Amino acid sequence: MAANESAPRSHAGTGVTPLSGVGSAVWYDPNADLELGEPPAAEAVDPDAERERFEDARDRARAELERERERTAERVGEDEAAVFDAHKQFVDDPQIIDGVEAAVDDGLPAEHAVDAAFEDPIAQFEGMDGRMAERADDLRDVRDRLLRLLTDADRVDLASLSTGSILLAERLTPSDTAQLDPERVAGFATIEGGRTSHAAIFARSLGIPAVVGVGDDLESIDDGTDVLVDGEDGTVIADPTPDQRERAAGGRDVEIREEPVATADGRAVEVAANVGTLAELEGAVAQGADGIGLFRTEFLFLDREAPPDEDEQFEVYREALAAFPEGRVVVRTLDVGGDKPIPYLETPDADNPFLGQRGIRRSLGPDADLFETQLRALLRAAAAESGTLSVMFPMVATVPELEAALETVADVAADLESEGIEHERPELGAMIETPGAAFIAEELAERVDFLSIGTNDLTQYVMAAARENERVADLRDPCEPAVLRAIERTVAAADAGDAWVGMCGEMAGDPDLAPLLVGLGLDELSMSAVTIPEVKAAIADLETDAAEALANRATDAATRTTVYEHVNTTTDQ
Ligand code: PEP
Ligand code: MG
């Protein structure tokens, strides 16, 4: 077919994997055949029979969920599979069951009763921020599963989509995404969704090109249209030009470097991976990561009913270290609050959760017990493997906070010692994510082995532009001179305090910014594993002098536009 008869039409969204794919659009509307229509008159409904139908649907839903759990554990990983346990809990949720039974008693057939009983819980989660809002997806998923079972509607089989399909949907639920076969699906794009949605996380784990949050514009693409999904730029192009197709199909023409990398004149820069689950370790090793620069441990605490205990955490950290016997694994202690609430931890609503109790503030307050348990597991893991374990604290804003965290480590070490349990003091570090931390980076650096700059939060706080607010997305750019100067002074403070300094925000994974970041003096860059080869290649091409000259020009610039002019001049040379 002549792919370029029509002019290409480009739609912007959020890219969630730095991969591109071209294929034929297939719209997925899981509810197309779930129209329930008007319920029959109440007198025509036999409540006992409807209760039985509901029980039967629940039994079958549990069995399906168990099968999907196993399949996901095998294909994606145990941690990702845990979402199906959460779905099973929704199937057995007393509030929902009561709701269905009450509606059946009022004369509704089971399917209408299920539809009604899920309405309020879904609306409640929809009204919340960030990851909590994604629980609404989970609830819809469970509701639709029950409705399909009750109405015998066919389930669209996403696992057997034709090879070369680009899946388009309003949104994809966790169970939808887990079914996708990366060998067949060339990519997907959704109207809704953000970088932290389950669909995005699964896409990254499965290596599927994906763009989320495109908006209603996506609906202008018809079934069967040739579509390019560029997960790196965050664009979806209908009827791409031959050039665009070639670039996407050419895939990644980049060498995987397993060895550590240095600039052309010999300055070593560690390039590490950001992970949230053990399943991602394999990908990190495969992409040539020197180690892990950010293990987001909150993923271990999500989608379950209770926190993981000391032994479970010990095994996870030990396994992460075992993947890099000669490298370093930086584990961040629990960073909940803000956009990362965990239901069983009671993160109270706040008008502005990003400015509330999150990260270290919780670990030194309401989550002190969890903090100790996590530190015990970490200190034990440090002694159990040959790799270097580093532990860092998120959202530090003051010296007393850091000192209290360091003291807790010392107390935990003393407890383990007196209990005769093998342990080792890991390297300790502070994240620089708040303007406060950047301003007192000298005092922080003197007290730790390393600093790690979290540019995602640092940018939102320096620029006063919330991470999830699309209306201020333009301001949320780490190349704003104000952010660059915060990074510059953090690096200088680390040097003065004899601490190494890394970066683990999204900025670190942009190969075009590698010259700027090396020039700024970062010792380590940590990113999503898929971007490691490009960043290593960019570093290997650099001359340190030129990189430093660029960093000086960039930090002196008055505007972001000028910063990009300097960056692009260097990249184009
Ligand atoms: C950051 O803020 O840059 C960071 C790495 O932490 P997270 O994205 O998990 O908040
Ligand atoms: Mg952060």
Coordinates of C-alpha atoms and ligand atoms in Angstrom, one line a residue:
M1 CA 0.0 0.0 0.0
A2 CA 1.2 3.5 -0.7
A3 CA 1.9 4.7 2.7
N4 CA 2.7 8.2 1.8
E5 CA -0.3 9.1 -0.4
S6 CA -1.7 11.3 2.5
A7 CA 0.3 13.9 4.2
P8 CA 1.7 12.8 7.6
R9 CA -0.3 14.0 10.6
S10 CA 1.6 14.2 13.9
H11 CA 0.0 14.0 17.4
A12 CA 1.9 14.8 20.5
G13 CA 1.8 12.8 23.7
T14 CA 4.1 11.5 26.4
G15 CA 6.7 9.0 25.1
V16 CA 7.3 6.2 27.6
T17 CA 10.0 4.1 25.8
P18 CA 12.8 5.4 23.6
L19 CA 11.7 3.0 20.9
S20 CA 9.8 3.5 17.6
G21 CA 7.6 1.3 15.7
V22 CA 5.5 1.4 12.5
G23 CA 2.4 -0.6 11.8
S24 CA -1.2 -0.7 11.1
A25 CA -3.7 1.0 13.5
V26 CA -6.1 -1.3 15.4
W27 CA -8.5 0.5 17.7
Y28 CA -9.3 -1.4 20.9
D29 CA -12.5 -0.7 22.6
P30 CA -12.9 -3.4 25.3
N31 CA -16.4 -2.2 26.1
A32 CA -17.8 -2.1 22.6
D33 CA -19.7 -5.3 23.4
L34 CA -20.5 -4.5 27.0
E35 CA -23.5 -2.3 26.4
L36 CA -26.0 -3.4 29.0
G37 CA -29.1 -1.7 27.8
E38 CA -32.1 -1.0 30.1
P39 CA -32.6 -3.4 33.0
P40 CA -35.8 -5.5 33.0
A41 CA -38.6 -4.7 35.4
A42 CA -37.7 -5.6 39.0
E43 CA -40.5 -8.2 39.3
A44 CA -39.0 -10.2 36.5
V45 CA -35.7 -10.5 38.4
D46 CA -35.1 -13.5 40.7
P47 CA -32.6 -12.1 43.4
D48 CA -31.4 -15.6 44.5
A49 CA -30.6 -16.6 40.9
E50 CA -28.8 -13.3 40.3
R51 CA -26.7 -13.7 43.5
E52 CA -25.7 -17.1 42.2
R53 CA -24.8 -15.7 38.8
F54 CA -22.7 -13.0 40.6
E55 CA -20.9 -15.7 42.7
D56 CA -20.2 -17.7 39.7
A57 CA -18.8 -14.7 37.8
R58 CA -16.5 -13.9 40.8
D59 CA -15.2 -17.5 40.9
R60 CA -14.4 -17.4 37.2
A61 CA -12.8 -13.9 37.5
R62 CA -10.5 -15.2 40.3
A63 CA -9.5 -18.1 38.1
E64 CA -8.8 -15.9 35.2
L65 CA -6.9 -13.4 37.3
E66 CA -4.7 -16.3 38.7
R67 CA -3.9 -17.4 35.2
E68 CA -3.0 -13.9 34.1
R69 CA -1.0 -13.4 37.2
E70 CA 1.1 -16.4 36.4
R71 CA 1.5 -15.4 32.8
T72 CA 2.6 -11.9 33.7
A73 CA 5.0 -13.2 36.4
E74 CA 6.7 -15.3 33.6
R75 CA 6.7 -12.6 30.9
V76 CA 7.1 -9.4 32.8
G77 CA 8.1 -10.2 36.4
E78 CA 6.8 -11.1 39.8
D79 CA 6.5 -7.5 40.9
E80 CA 4.4 -6.4 37.9
A81 CA 2.3 -9.5 38.4
A82 CA 1.3 -8.4 41.9
V83 CA -1.3 -6.0 40.3
F84 CA -3.5 -9.1 39.7
D85 CA -3.4 -9.8 43.4
A86 CA -4.8 -6.3 43.9
H87 CA -7.5 -7.1 41.3
K88 CA -8.4 -10.3 43.2
Q89 CA -8.8 -8.2 46.3
F90 CA -11.2 -5.9 44.4
V91 CA -13.2 -9.0 43.4
D92 CA -13.6 -9.9 47.1
D93 CA -14.0 -6.3 48.3
P94 CA -16.8 -6.3 50.9
Q95 CA -18.0 -2.8 50.0
I96 CA -18.4 -3.8 46.4
I97 CA -20.0 -7.1 47.2
D98 CA -22.5 -5.4 49.5
G99 CA -23.2 -2.8 46.8
V100 CA -24.0 -5.6 44.2
E101 CA -26.1 -7.5 46.7
A102 CA -28.1 -4.4 47.7
A103 CA -28.7 -3.6 44.0
V104 CA -29.8 -7.2 43.3
D105 CA -32.2 -7.0 46.2
D106 CA -33.6 -3.8 44.7
G107 CA -34.4 -5.8 41.6
L108 CA -31.5 -5.4 39.3
P109 CA -29.9 -8.3 37.3
A110 CA -26.3 -9.1 38.4
E111 CA -24.6 -7.2 35.5
H112 CA -26.5 -4.0 36.1
A113 CA -25.9 -4.4 39.8
V114 CA -22.1 -4.8 39.2
D115 CA -22.1 -1.7 36.9
A116 CA -23.9 0.3 39.6
A117 CA -21.8 -0.9 42.5
F118 CA -18.4 0.0 40.9
E119 CA -19.6 3.5 40.0
D120 CA -18.8 5.3 43.4
P121 CA -15.4 3.6 44.1
I122 CA -14.2 4.4 40.5
A123 CA -15.3 8.0 40.9
Q124 CA -13.5 8.2 44.3
F125 CA -10.2 7.1 42.8
E126 CA -10.7 9.3 39.7
G127 CA -10.8 12.3 41.9
M128 CA -7.4 11.6 43.4
D129 CA -3.9 12.5 42.1
G130 CA -1.2 10.5 40.4
R131 CA -0.9 6.8 41.1
M132 CA -4.1 6.7 43.1
A133 CA -6.0 7.8 40.0
E134 CA -4.6 4.8 38.3
R135 CA -6.4 2.6 40.8
A136 CA -9.5 3.7 38.9
D137 CA -8.1 1.8 35.9
D138 CA -7.7 -1.3 38.1
L139 CA -11.3 -1.0 39.3
R140 CA -12.6 -0.6 35.7
D141 CA -10.6 -3.6 34.7
V142 CA -12.2 -5.7 37.4
R143 CA -15.7 -4.4 36.7
D144 CA -15.4 -5.1 33.0
R145 CA -14.1 -8.6 33.6
L146 CA -17.1 -9.3 35.8
L147 CA -19.5 -7.8 33.2
R148 CA -17.9 -9.9 30.4
L149 CA -18.3 -13.0 32.4
L150 CA -21.9 -12.2 33.3
T151 CA -22.9 -11.3 29.7
D152 CA -20.8 -13.9 27.9
A153 CA -19.3 -11.0 25.9
D154 CA -16.2 -12.0 23.9
R155 CA -13.0 -10.7 25.2
V156 CA -10.8 -9.0 22.6
D157 CA -7.8 -11.2 22.4
L158 CA -4.9 -8.8 22.6
A159 CA -2.4 -11.6 22.8
S160 CA -3.2 -12.6 19.2
L161 CA -3.2 -9.3 17.4
S162 CA -1.8 -9.4 13.9
T163 CA 1.9 -8.9 13.6
G164 CA 2.7 -5.3 13.0
S165 CA -0.3 -3.8 14.8
I166 CA -0.2 -0.5 16.4
L167 CA -2.8 -0.6 19.1
L168 CA -4.8 2.6 19.7
A169 CA -7.0 2.9 22.8
E170 CA -8.6 5.3 25.1
R171 CA -6.6 3.7 27.9
L172 CA -5.0 0.3 28.5
T173 CA -5.5 -1.5 31.8
P174 CA -2.7 -3.6 33.4
S175 CA -4.3 -6.8 32.2
D176 CA -4.6 -5.4 28.7
T177 CA -1.0 -4.4 28.6
A178 CA 0.4 -7.6 30.1
Q179 CA -1.2 -9.6 27.3
L180 CA 0.7 -7.7 24.6
D181 CA 3.3 -9.7 22.7
P182 CA 6.3 -7.5 21.8
E183 CA 6.9 -9.8 18.8
R184 CA 3.5 -8.8 17.3
V185 CA 2.6 -5.4 18.6
A186 CA 4.7 -2.7 16.9
G187 CA 3.6 -0.1 19.4
F188 CA 0.7 1.5 21.2
A189 CA -0.7 4.9 21.8
T190 CA -3.5 5.9 24.2
I191 CA -5.7 9.0 24.6
E192 CA -5.2 9.0 28.4
G193 CA -2.4 8.0 30.8
G194 CA 0.9 9.3 32.1
R195 CA 4.4 8.1 32.5
T196 CA 3.7 6.4 35.7
S197 CA 0.6 4.5 34.6
H198 CA 0.8 0.7 34.7
A199 CA 0.5 0.7 30.9
A200 CA 3.7 2.8 30.7
I201 CA 5.6 0.8 33.2
F202 CA 4.7 -2.5 31.4
A203 CA 5.6 -1.0 28.0
R204 CA 9.0 -0.2 29.3
S205 CA 9.5 -3.6 30.8
L206 CA 8.3 -5.3 27.6
G207 CA 10.2 -3.0 25.3
I208 CA 7.2 -1.9 23.4
P209 CA 7.2 1.6 21.7
A210 CA 4.5 3.6 23.4
V211 CA 3.1 7.1 23.6
V212 CA 0.4 7.9 26.2
G213 CA -1.7 10.9 27.0
V214 CA -2.2 11.9 23.3
G215 CA -5.6 13.4 24.0
D216 CA -8.8 13.1 21.8
D217 CA -6.7 14.0 18.7
L218 CA -5.8 10.3 18.5
E219 CA -9.4 9.6 17.5
S220 CA -8.7 11.1 14.1
I221 CA -6.7 8.1 13.2
D222 CA -8.8 5.4 11.5
D223 CA -8.4 1.6 11.8
G224 CA -5.9 0.4 9.2
T225 CA -4.0 3.7 8.8
D226 CA -0.3 3.4 8.8
V227 CA 1.0 4.8 12.1
L228 CA 4.4 5.5 13.5
V229 CA 4.7 5.5 17.3
D230 CA 7.8 7.3 18.4
G231 CA 8.2 6.6 22.1
E232 CA 11.3 8.8 22.3
D233 CA 9.8 12.1 21.0
G234 CA 6.4 11.3 22.3
T235 CA 4.8 11.6 18.8
V236 CA 2.2 9.5 16.9
I237 CA 2.4 10.1 13.2
A238 CA -0.4 8.9 10.9
D239 CA 0.7 8.2 7.3
P240 CA 4.4 8.8 8.0
T241 CA 6.7 9.7 5.1
P242 CA 9.2 7.1 3.8
D243 CA 12.0 9.0 5.6
Q244 CA 10.2 8.9 8.9
R245 CA 9.3 5.2 8.4
E246 CA 12.9 4.3 7.5
R247 CA 14.2 6.0 10.6
A248 CA 11.8 4.2 12.8
A249 CA 12.3 0.8 11.1
G250 CA 16.1 1.3 11.2
G251 CA 15.7 0.8 14.9
R252 CA 18.6 1.7 17.1
D253 CA 21.9 1.8 15.4
V254 CA 23.9 1.9 18.6
E255 CA 26.5 -0.3 20.0
I256 CA 25.9 -1.8 23.4
R257 CA 28.9 -1.2 25.5
E258 CA 29.3 -3.6 28.4
E259 CA 32.5 -1.9 29.7
P260 CA 32.4 1.3 31.7
V261 CA 32.8 4.4 29.4
A262 CA 35.1 7.4 29.4
T263 CA 35.3 10.6 27.4
A264 CA 37.7 10.6 24.4
D265 CA 40.4 12.2 26.7
G266 CA 39.9 9.6 29.4
R267 CA 37.4 11.0 32.0
A268 CA 35.4 8.1 33.4
V269 CA 31.7 8.6 33.8
E270 CA 29.6 5.8 35.4
V271 CA 26.4 5.1 33.4
A272 CA 23.8 3.3 35.5
A273 CA 20.2 2.2 35.3
N274 CA 17.1 3.4 37.1
V275 CA 14.9 0.4 38.1
G276 CA 11.8 -0.2 40.2
T277 CA 11.6 -4.0 40.1
L278 CA 13.9 -7.0 40.0
A279 CA 12.4 -7.8 36.6
E280 CA 14.2 -4.8 35.2
L281 CA 17.7 -5.9 36.2
E282 CA 18.1 -8.2 33.3
G283 CA 17.3 -5.4 30.8
A284 CA 19.8 -3.1 32.7
V285 CA 22.6 -5.6 32.3
A286 CA 21.7 -6.3 28.7
Q287 CA 21.9 -2.5 27.8
G288 CA 25.3 -2.3 29.4
A289 CA 24.5 -0.6 32.7
D290 CA 27.6 -0.3 34.9
G291 CA 25.3 -0.6 37.9
I292 CA 22.0 0.7 39.3
G293 CA 21.9 4.4 40.1
L294 CA 18.4 4.5 41.4
F295 CA 16.4 1.6 42.8
R296 CA 13.0 3.1 43.4
T297 CA 12.0 0.9 46.3
E298 CA 8.4 2.2 46.6
F299 CA 7.5 -0.2 43.8
L300 CA 8.1 -3.1 46.2
F301 CA 5.4 -1.6 48.4
L302 CA 2.7 -0.9 45.8
D303 CA -0.2 -3.2 44.8
R304 CA -0.2 -5.2 47.9
E305 CA -2.0 -5.1 51.2
A306 CA 1.0 -4.9 53.6
P307 CA 4.6 -3.8 53.3
P308 CA 7.3 -6.4 52.5
D309 CA 9.1 -7.6 55.6
E310 CA 12.8 -7.5 56.3
D311 CA 13.6 -10.9 54.8
E312 CA 11.7 -10.2 51.6
Q313 CA 13.4 -6.9 51.2
F314 CA 16.8 -8.4 52.0
E315 CA 16.3 -11.0 49.2
V316 CA 15.4 -8.2 46.7
Y317 CA 18.4 -6.0 47.5
R318 CA 20.7 -9.0 47.6
E319 CA 19.5 -10.0 44.1
A320 CA 20.0 -6.5 42.8
L321 CA 23.6 -6.5 44.1
A322 CA 24.2 -10.0 42.6
A323 CA 23.3 -8.6 39.2
F324 CA 26.3 -6.3 39.4
P325 CA 29.1 -8.1 41.3
E326 CA 31.7 -5.5 40.3
G327 CA 29.4 -2.5 40.2
R328 CA 27.4 -0.3 42.4
V329 CA 23.7 -0.5 43.3
V330 CA 22.2 2.7 44.7
V331 CA 19.0 2.0 46.6
R332 CA 16.7 4.9 47.6
T333 CA 14.9 4.4 50.8
L334 CA 11.1 4.5 50.6
D335 CA 9.9 7.7 48.8
V336 CA 6.1 7.8 49.4
G337 CA 3.8 10.8 49.5
G338 CA 3.4 13.4 46.8
D339 CA 2.4 11.5 43.7
K340 CA 3.2 8.2 45.3
P341 CA 0.7 7.3 48.0
I342 CA 0.4 3.7 49.2
P343 CA -3.1 2.8 50.4
Y344 CA -2.1 0.9 53.5
L345 CA 0.3 3.7 54.7
E346 CA -2.4 6.3 55.1
T347 CA -1.0 9.3 53.3
P348 CA -3.5 11.9 54.4
D349 CA -4.9 14.1 51.7
A350 CA -3.2 17.5 51.5
D351 CA -4.0 20.5 49.3
N352 CA -0.6 20.3 47.8
P353 CA 0.8 16.8 48.4
F354 CA 4.1 17.6 46.6
L355 CA 4.8 20.2 49.3
G356 CA 3.7 17.9 52.1
Q357 CA 5.0 14.9 54.0
R358 CA 6.9 12.8 51.5
G359 CA 10.2 10.9 51.3
I360 CA 12.6 11.3 54.3
R361 CA 9.9 13.4 56.1
R362 CA 7.8 10.3 56.4
S363 CA 10.7 8.0 57.1
L364 CA 11.6 10.1 60.1
G365 CA 7.9 10.5 61.1
P366 CA 5.0 8.2 60.5
D367 CA 7.0 5.5 58.7
A368 CA 9.9 5.3 61.2
D369 CA 9.3 1.5 61.7
L370 CA 9.3 0.8 58.0
F371 CA 12.5 2.9 57.6
E372 CA 14.3 0.8 60.2
T373 CA 13.1 -2.5 58.7
Q374 CA 14.3 -1.3 55.3
L375 CA 17.7 -0.2 56.7
R376 CA 18.1 -3.6 58.4
A377 CA 17.5 -5.4 55.2
L378 CA 19.9 -3.1 53.3
L379 CA 22.7 -3.4 55.8
R380 CA 22.4 -7.2 55.7
A381 CA 22.4 -7.2 51.9
A382 CA 25.5 -5.0 51.8
A383 CA 27.4 -7.8 53.6
A384 CA 25.9 -10.6 51.5
E385 CA 27.3 -9.7 48.1
S386 CA 30.5 -8.4 46.5
G387 CA 29.0 -5.4 44.7
T388 CA 29.0 -2.0 46.4
L389 CA 25.7 -1.1 48.0
S390 CA 24.8 2.6 48.3
V391 CA 21.8 3.9 50.1
M392 CA 20.3 7.4 49.6
F393 CA 17.6 9.4 51.2
P394 CA 14.9 11.2 49.1
M395 CA 13.6 14.7 49.6
V396 CA 16.2 15.9 52.1
A397 CA 15.8 19.6 52.8
T398 CA 17.8 20.2 56.0
V399 CA 21.0 19.1 57.7
P400 CA 19.1 17.8 60.8
E401 CA 17.0 15.5 58.6
L402 CA 20.1 14.1 57.0
E403 CA 21.8 13.7 60.4
A404 CA 18.7 11.9 61.8
A405 CA 18.7 9.5 58.9
L406 CA 22.4 8.8 59.3
E407 CA 21.9 8.3 63.0
T408 CA 19.1 5.8 62.3
V409 CA 21.6 3.9 60.1
A410 CA 24.1 3.9 63.0
D411 CA 21.4 2.7 65.4
V412 CA 20.3 -0.1 63.1
A413 CA 24.0 -1.2 62.6
A414 CA 24.4 -1.3 66.4
D415 CA 21.2 -3.4 66.8
L416 CA 22.4 -5.9 64.1
E417 CA 25.8 -6.0 65.8
S418 CA 24.3 -6.8 69.2
E419 CA 22.1 -9.5 67.6
G420 CA 25.1 -11.1 66.0
I421 CA 23.7 -10.6 62.5
E422 CA 26.1 -10.1 59.6
H423 CA 25.9 -6.6 58.1
E424 CA 28.0 -3.9 56.6
R425 CA 27.7 -0.1 56.4
P426 CA 26.8 0.9 52.9
E427 CA 27.8 4.1 51.2
L428 CA 25.4 6.8 52.2
G429 CA 24.1 9.6 50.2
A430 CA 21.5 12.4 50.0
M431 CA 19.3 13.2 47.0
I432 CA 19.3 16.8 45.9
E433 CA 15.7 17.3 44.9
T434 CA 14.7 20.4 46.7
P435 CA 16.1 24.0 46.2
G436 CA 16.8 23.8 50.0
A437 CA 19.1 20.9 49.5
A438 CA 20.9 22.6 46.6
F439 CA 21.5 25.7 48.7
I440 CA 23.0 23.7 51.6
A441 CA 24.7 21.1 49.4
E442 CA 28.1 21.9 51.0
E443 CA 26.9 21.0 54.4
L444 CA 25.1 17.9 53.1
A445 CA 28.2 16.7 51.1
E446 CA 30.4 16.9 54.1
R447 CA 28.2 14.4 55.9
V448 CA 27.8 11.7 53.2
D449 CA 29.7 9.7 50.6
F450 CA 27.7 10.9 47.6
L451 CA 25.0 13.2 46.3
S452 CA 22.5 12.3 43.6
I453 CA 20.5 15.0 41.8
G454 CA 16.9 14.1 41.2
T455 CA 16.1 16.6 38.4
N456 CA 12.5 15.5 38.1
D457 CA 11.7 16.9 41.6
L458 CA 14.4 19.6 41.6
T459 CA 12.9 21.1 38.4
Q460 CA 9.4 21.1 39.7
Y461 CA 10.4 22.8 42.9
V462 CA 12.9 25.3 41.4
M463 CA 10.4 26.3 38.7
A464 CA 7.3 26.0 41.0
A465 CA 5.7 23.8 38.3
A466 CA 4.1 20.6 39.5
R467 CA 5.1 17.4 37.9
E468 CA 1.6 16.3 36.9
N469 CA 0.2 19.7 35.8
E470 CA 0.2 19.8 32.0
R471 CA -0.6 23.5 32.0
V472 CA 2.9 24.4 33.3
A473 CA 4.7 21.6 31.4
D474 CA 6.6 24.2 29.5
L475 CA 8.2 25.6 32.6
R476 CA 9.3 22.1 33.8
D477 CA 12.5 22.0 31.8
P478 CA 15.7 21.0 33.5
C479 CA 17.6 23.2 31.0
E480 CA 16.2 26.3 32.6
P481 CA 19.2 28.4 33.8
A482 CA 17.8 28.3 37.4
V483 CA 17.9 24.5 37.4
L484 CA 21.3 24.3 35.8
R485 CA 22.7 26.7 38.4
A486 CA 21.3 24.5 41.2
I487 CA 23.1 21.5 39.5
E488 CA 26.3 23.5 39.1
R489 CA 26.4 24.5 42.8
T490 CA 25.6 20.9 43.9
V491 CA 28.5 19.5 41.8
A492 CA 30.9 22.1 43.3
A493 CA 29.7 21.3 46.8
A494 CA 30.2 17.6 46.2
D495 CA 33.8 18.2 45.0
A496 CA 34.5 20.4 48.0
G497 CA 33.1 17.8 50.4
D498 CA 34.9 14.9 48.8
A499 CA 31.7 13.2 47.8
W500 CA 30.9 11.8 44.3
V501 CA 27.9 13.2 42.6
G502 CA 25.4 11.6 40.2
M503 CA 22.1 12.4 38.5
C504 CA 19.1 10.1 38.4
G505 CA 16.3 12.3 37.1
E506 CA 15.0 12.0 33.5
M507 CA 17.5 14.6 32.4
A508 CA 20.4 12.1 32.8
G509 CA 19.0 9.9 30.1
D510 CA 18.9 12.5 27.3
P511 CA 22.0 11.7 25.1
D512 CA 21.8 15.3 23.7
L513 CA 22.5 16.6 27.2
A514 CA 25.4 14.3 27.9
P515 CA 28.0 16.9 26.9
L516 CA 26.4 19.5 29.2
L517 CA 26.2 17.0 32.1
V518 CA 29.7 15.7 31.7
G519 CA 30.9 19.4 31.4
L520 CA 29.0 20.2 34.6
G521 CA 31.2 17.5 36.3
L522 CA 28.8 14.7 37.1
D523 CA 30.5 11.5 38.0
E524 CA 27.5 9.2 37.3
L525 CA 24.4 9.4 35.2
S526 CA 21.5 7.0 35.9
M527 CA 18.5 6.5 33.5
S528 CA 15.9 4.1 32.1
A529 CA 18.0 1.2 30.9
V530 CA 16.9 1.6 27.2
T531 CA 18.7 4.9 26.9
I532 CA 22.1 3.7 28.2
P533 CA 23.7 2.8 24.9
E534 CA 23.0 6.2 23.4
V535 CA 24.3 8.0 26.4
K536 CA 27.5 5.9 26.6
A537 CA 28.1 6.5 22.9
A538 CA 27.7 10.3 23.4
I539 CA 30.1 10.3 26.3
A540 CA 32.8 8.3 24.4
D541 CA 32.7 11.0 21.7
L542 CA 33.4 13.9 24.1
E543 CA 36.4 16.0 24.9
T544 CA 36.2 17.2 28.5
D545 CA 37.5 20.7 27.7
A546 CA 34.8 21.3 25.1
A547 CA 32.1 19.9 27.5
E548 CA 33.3 22.2 30.3
A549 CA 33.2 25.2 28.0
L550 CA 29.6 24.3 27.0
A551 CA 28.6 23.9 30.7
N552 CA 30.1 27.4 31.4
R553 CA 28.2 29.0 28.5
A554 CA 25.0 27.2 29.5
T555 CA 25.1 28.1 33.2
D556 CA 25.8 31.8 32.2
A557 CA 22.9 31.9 29.9
A558 CA 19.9 34.0 30.8
T559 CA 17.3 31.9 29.1
R560 CA 16.5 28.3 28.3
T561 CA 16.5 29.2 24.6
T562 CA 20.1 30.3 24.8
V563 CA 21.0 27.1 26.7
Y564 CA 19.5 25.0 23.9
E565 CA 21.4 27.0 21.3
H566 CA 24.6 26.2 23.0
V567 CA 23.7 22.6 23.5
N568 CA 22.7 22.2 19.8
T569 CA 25.8 23.9 18.5
T570 CA 27.9 21.4 20.4
T571 CA 25.8 18.4 19.4
D572 CA 25.8 19.4 15.7
Q573 CA 29.6 19.8 15.6
Ligands
PEP1 C1 13.7 12.7 40.7 O1 12.9 13.4 41.4 O2 14.4 13.2 39.8 C2 13.8 11.3 41.0 C3 14.8 10.6 40.4 O3 12.9 10.7 41.8 P1 11.4 10.3 41.4 O4 11.3 10.6 39.9 O5 11.2 8.9 41.7 O6 10.6 11.3 42.3
MG2 MG 12.1 12.5 43.2

